[in-house]
Short mmCIF file of C-alpha atoms and ligand atoms in Angstrom, two decimals:
data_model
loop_
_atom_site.label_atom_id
_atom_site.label_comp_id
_atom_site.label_asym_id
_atom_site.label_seq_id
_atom_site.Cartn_x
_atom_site.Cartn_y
_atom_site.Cartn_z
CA UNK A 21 -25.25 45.20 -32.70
CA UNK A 22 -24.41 43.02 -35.64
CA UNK A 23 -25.76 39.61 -36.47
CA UNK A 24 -24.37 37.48 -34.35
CA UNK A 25 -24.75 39.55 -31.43
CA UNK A 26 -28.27 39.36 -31.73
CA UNK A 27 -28.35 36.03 -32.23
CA UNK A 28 -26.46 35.43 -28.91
CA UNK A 29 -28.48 37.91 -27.26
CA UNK A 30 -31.85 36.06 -28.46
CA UNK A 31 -30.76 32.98 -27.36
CA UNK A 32 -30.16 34.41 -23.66
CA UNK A 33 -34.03 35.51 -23.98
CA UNK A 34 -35.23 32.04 -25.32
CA UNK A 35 -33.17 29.80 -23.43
CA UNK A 36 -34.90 31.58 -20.17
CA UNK A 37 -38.47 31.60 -21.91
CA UNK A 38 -38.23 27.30 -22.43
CA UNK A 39 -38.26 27.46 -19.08
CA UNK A 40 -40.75 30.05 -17.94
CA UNK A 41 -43.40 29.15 -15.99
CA UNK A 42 -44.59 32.84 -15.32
CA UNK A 43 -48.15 32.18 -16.43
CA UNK A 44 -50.84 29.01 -16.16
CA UNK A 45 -50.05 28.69 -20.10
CA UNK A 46 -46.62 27.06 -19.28
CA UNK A 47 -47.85 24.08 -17.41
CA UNK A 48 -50.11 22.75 -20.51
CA UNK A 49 -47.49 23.69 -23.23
CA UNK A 50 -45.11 21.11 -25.19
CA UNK A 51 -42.69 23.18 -26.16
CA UNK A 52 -42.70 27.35 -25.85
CA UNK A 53 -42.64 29.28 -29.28
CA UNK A 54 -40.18 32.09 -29.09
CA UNK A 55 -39.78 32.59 -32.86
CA UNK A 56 -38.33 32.23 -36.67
CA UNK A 57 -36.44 34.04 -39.04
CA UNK A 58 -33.98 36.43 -39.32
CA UNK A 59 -32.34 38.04 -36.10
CA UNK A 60 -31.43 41.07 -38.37
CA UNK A 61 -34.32 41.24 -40.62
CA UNK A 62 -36.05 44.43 -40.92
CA UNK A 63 -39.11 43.50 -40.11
CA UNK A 64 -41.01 42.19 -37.42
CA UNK A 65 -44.01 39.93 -37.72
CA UNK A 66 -46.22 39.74 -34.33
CA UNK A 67 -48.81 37.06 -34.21
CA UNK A 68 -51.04 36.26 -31.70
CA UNK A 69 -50.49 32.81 -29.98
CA UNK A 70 -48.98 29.27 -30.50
CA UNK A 71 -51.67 26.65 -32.14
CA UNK A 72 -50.97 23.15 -32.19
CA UNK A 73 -48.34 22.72 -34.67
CA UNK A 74 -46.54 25.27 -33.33
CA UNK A 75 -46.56 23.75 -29.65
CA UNK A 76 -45.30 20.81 -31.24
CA UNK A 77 -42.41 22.20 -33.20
CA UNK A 78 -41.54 25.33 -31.56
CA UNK A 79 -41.37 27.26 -34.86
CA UNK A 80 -44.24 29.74 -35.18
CA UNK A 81 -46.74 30.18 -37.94
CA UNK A 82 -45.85 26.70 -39.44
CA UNK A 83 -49.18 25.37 -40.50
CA UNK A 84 -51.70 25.91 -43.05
CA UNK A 85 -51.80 29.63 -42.16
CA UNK A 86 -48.53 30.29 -41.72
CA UNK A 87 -47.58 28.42 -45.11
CA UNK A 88 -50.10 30.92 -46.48
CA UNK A 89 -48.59 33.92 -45.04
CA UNK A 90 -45.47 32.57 -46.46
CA UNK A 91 -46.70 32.50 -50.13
CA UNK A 92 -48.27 36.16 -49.79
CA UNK A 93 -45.07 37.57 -48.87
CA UNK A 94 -43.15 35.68 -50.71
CA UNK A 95 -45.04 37.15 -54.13
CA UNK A 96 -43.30 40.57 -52.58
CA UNK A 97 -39.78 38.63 -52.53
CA UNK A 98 -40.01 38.39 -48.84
CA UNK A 99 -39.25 35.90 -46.66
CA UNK A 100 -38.58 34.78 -43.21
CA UNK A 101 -35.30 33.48 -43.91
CA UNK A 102 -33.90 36.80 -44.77
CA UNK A 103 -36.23 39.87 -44.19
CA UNK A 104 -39.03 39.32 -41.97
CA UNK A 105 -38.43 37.82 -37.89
CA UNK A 106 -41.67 36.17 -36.70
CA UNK A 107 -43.03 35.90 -33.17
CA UNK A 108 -46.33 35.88 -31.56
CA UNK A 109 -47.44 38.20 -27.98
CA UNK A 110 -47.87 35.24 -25.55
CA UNK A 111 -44.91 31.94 -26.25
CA UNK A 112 -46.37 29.37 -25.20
CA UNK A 113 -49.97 27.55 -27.09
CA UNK A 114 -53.30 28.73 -25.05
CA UNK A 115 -55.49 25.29 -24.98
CA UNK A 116 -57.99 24.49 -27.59
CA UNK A 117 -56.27 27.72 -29.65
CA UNK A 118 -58.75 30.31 -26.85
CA UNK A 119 -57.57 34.19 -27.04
CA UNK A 120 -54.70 34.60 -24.41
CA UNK A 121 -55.88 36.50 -21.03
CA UNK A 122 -54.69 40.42 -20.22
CA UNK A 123 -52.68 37.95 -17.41
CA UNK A 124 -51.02 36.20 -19.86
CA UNK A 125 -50.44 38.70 -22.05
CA UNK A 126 -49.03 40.80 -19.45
CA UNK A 127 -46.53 38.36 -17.96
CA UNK A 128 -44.99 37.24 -21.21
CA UNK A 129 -44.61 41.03 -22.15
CA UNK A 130 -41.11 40.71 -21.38
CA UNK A 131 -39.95 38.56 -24.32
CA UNK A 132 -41.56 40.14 -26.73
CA UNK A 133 -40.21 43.46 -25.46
CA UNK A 134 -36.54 41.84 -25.19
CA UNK A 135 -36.91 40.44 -28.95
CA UNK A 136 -38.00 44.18 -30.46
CA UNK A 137 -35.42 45.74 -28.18
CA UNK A 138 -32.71 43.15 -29.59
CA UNK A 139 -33.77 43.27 -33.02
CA UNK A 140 -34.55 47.04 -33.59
CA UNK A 141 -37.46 46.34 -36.36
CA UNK A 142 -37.79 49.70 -38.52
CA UNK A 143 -41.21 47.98 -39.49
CA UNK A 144 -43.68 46.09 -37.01
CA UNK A 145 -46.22 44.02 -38.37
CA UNK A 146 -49.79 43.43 -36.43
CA UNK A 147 -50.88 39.99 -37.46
CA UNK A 148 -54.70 40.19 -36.56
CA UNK A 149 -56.80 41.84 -33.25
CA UNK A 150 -54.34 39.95 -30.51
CA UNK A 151 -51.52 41.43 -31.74
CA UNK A 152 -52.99 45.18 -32.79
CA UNK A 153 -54.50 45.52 -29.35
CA UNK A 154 -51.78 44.24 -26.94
CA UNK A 155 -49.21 46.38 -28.59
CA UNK A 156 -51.45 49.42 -29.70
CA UNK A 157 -53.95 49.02 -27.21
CA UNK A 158 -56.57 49.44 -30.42
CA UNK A 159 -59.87 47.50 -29.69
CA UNK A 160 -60.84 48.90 -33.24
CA UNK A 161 -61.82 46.35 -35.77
CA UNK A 162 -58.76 45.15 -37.61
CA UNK A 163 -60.66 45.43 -40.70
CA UNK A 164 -60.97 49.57 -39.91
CA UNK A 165 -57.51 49.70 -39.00
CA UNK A 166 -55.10 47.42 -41.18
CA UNK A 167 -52.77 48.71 -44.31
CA UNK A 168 -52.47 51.92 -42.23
CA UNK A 169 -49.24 52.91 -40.95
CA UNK A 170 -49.25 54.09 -36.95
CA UNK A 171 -46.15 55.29 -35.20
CA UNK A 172 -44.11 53.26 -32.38
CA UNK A 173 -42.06 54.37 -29.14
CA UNK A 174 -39.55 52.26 -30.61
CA UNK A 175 -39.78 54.09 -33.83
CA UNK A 176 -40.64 51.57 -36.16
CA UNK A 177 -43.39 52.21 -38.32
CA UNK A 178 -46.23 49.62 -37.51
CA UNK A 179 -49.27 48.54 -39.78
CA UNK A 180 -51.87 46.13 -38.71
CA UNK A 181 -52.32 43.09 -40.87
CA UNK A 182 -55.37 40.30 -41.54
CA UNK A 183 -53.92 37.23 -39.63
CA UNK A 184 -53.74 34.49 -42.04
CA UNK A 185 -56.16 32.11 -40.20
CA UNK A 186 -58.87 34.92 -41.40
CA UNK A 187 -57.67 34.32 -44.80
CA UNK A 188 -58.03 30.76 -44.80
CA UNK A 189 -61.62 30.96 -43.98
CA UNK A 190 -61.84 34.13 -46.68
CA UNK A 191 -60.21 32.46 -49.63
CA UNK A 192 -61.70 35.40 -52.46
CA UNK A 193 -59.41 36.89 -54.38
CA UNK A 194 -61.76 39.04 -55.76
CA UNK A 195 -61.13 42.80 -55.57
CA UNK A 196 -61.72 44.24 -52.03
CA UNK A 197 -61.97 40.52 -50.64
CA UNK A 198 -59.72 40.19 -47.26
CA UNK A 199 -57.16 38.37 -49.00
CA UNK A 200 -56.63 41.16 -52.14
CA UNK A 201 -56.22 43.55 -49.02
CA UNK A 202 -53.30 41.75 -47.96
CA UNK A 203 -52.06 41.58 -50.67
CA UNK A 204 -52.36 45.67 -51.77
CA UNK A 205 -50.81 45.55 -47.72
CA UNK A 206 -47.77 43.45 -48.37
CA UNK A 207 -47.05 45.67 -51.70
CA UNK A 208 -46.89 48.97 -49.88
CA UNK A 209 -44.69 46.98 -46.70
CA UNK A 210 -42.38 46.26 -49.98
CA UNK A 211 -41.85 49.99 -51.34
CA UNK A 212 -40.98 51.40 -47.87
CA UNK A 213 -38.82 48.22 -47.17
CA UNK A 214 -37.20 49.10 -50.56
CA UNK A 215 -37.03 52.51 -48.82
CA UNK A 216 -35.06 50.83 -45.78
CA UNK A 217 -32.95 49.15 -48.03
CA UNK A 218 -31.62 52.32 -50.22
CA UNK A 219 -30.70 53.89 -47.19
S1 LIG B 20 -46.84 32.21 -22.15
FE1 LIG B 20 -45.03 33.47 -21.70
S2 LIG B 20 -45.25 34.05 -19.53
FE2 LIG B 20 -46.61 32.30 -19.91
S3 LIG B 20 -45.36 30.51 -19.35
FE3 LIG B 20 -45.15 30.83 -21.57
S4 LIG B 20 -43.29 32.06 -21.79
FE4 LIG B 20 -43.95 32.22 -19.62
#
C-alpha cells in the first residue's frame, strides 16, 4: 500500500471513530484523538489516553509531555512528521486524565488494530504501563521491562518506553535517572531504524 493509500484508508477509520460512541468515554469527549504523523512512518508510537489538550485539539501528545517526547526524539533525528505515527489505546480523553477501563480499552481495540494493520509499523513503541499492558498484556513494572525488545504477531519489533508525563515529574539527567534511560532507549530505536532504512 503506498502513501496515499494509507492515508485514504486512515481516514475511513477516523472519520468512523469522530463519531463513535461505542464506550461511556464518547459522551464526555470534545473531540476524539485518532492520531499524528506520518501514515508511512516506520514506527509506531502507542500512548495511553487523550488529556486535555489533546481533547481540545484532536492531535495527540501535544502538551508539555508530548513537546518533551518531541525534543528526545528529535536529538535521534526523529520526528513525527516523517518517521514516527503517534496514537494512544483508547481515542477519546478519560475525565480528570483517570486510567481507561478493560471496557474501554476493549471497545476501542478496533482502531488501534485498523491503524497498525494500515500502517504495517516494523517498530511499535509502548509509551508507559497503559500501553505495555493492553497490547502485551505485561502487568510488569515498566521500569523492569522498557529498552527491551519483545516480539509482535504483527511482526514488528516492540520495546516499552517511559511515557513522557513520568519524565516531566523525573527531570534528572543524571546517569541511570528515567530520563537518561530514554534517552540510551531512543539511541538503540535509531540503529535498528537505520537498520530498516538500509534495507
Ligand atoms: S474511546 Fe474509543 S470506543 Fe470509546 S467512544 Fe471513543 S472512539 Fe469509541
Amino acid at each position: 500500500m503506498n502513501e496515499s493509500e494509507k492515508t485514504q484508508k486512515l481516514d475511513q477509520v477516523k472519520s468512523t471513530c469522530e463519531k463513535c460512541f461505542d464506550c461511556e468515554l464518547g459522551s464526555t469527549r470534545t473531540k476524539s484523538v485518532f492520531s499524528d504523523g506520518s501514515p508511512d512512518a516506520l514506527i509506531m508510537l502507542i500512548g495511553e489516553a487523550p488529556g486535555q489538550n489533546e481533547d481540545e485539539t484532536g492531535i495527540p501528545f501535544i502538551g508539555r509531555a508530548g513537546k518533551l517526547l518531541d525534543e528526545l526524539f528529535k536529538t535521534q533525528g526523529l520526528t513525527r512528521e516523517k518517521d514516527i505515527y503517534i496514537c494512544n489505546t483508547v481515542k477519546c480523553r478519560p475525565p480528570n486524565n483517570r486510567v481507561p477501563t478493560e471496557t474501554e480499552k476493549a471497545q476501542c481495540r478496533k482502531y488501534l488494530d485498523a491503524q497498525i494493520e494500515i500502517i504495517k509499523p516494523k517498530i511499535i513503541l509502548l509509551c508507559g504501563a497503559t500501553a505495555l499492558k493492553s497490547i502485551i498484556g505485561s502487568k510488569l513494572p515498566i521500569s523492569k521491562i522498557r529498552g527491551e525488545w519483545i516480539g509482535h504477531p504483527s511482526k514488528a519489533k516492540v520495546m516499552p518506553i517511559f511515557h513522557p508525563s513520568y519524565l516531566l515529574r523525573n527531570p534528572s539527567l543524571k546517569e541511570g535517572s528515567p530520563k537518561w534511560l530514554m534517552t540510551e532507549d531512543i539511541k538503540k530505536i535509531k540503529q535498528y531504524y537505520q537498520t530498516l532504512c538500509k534495507d
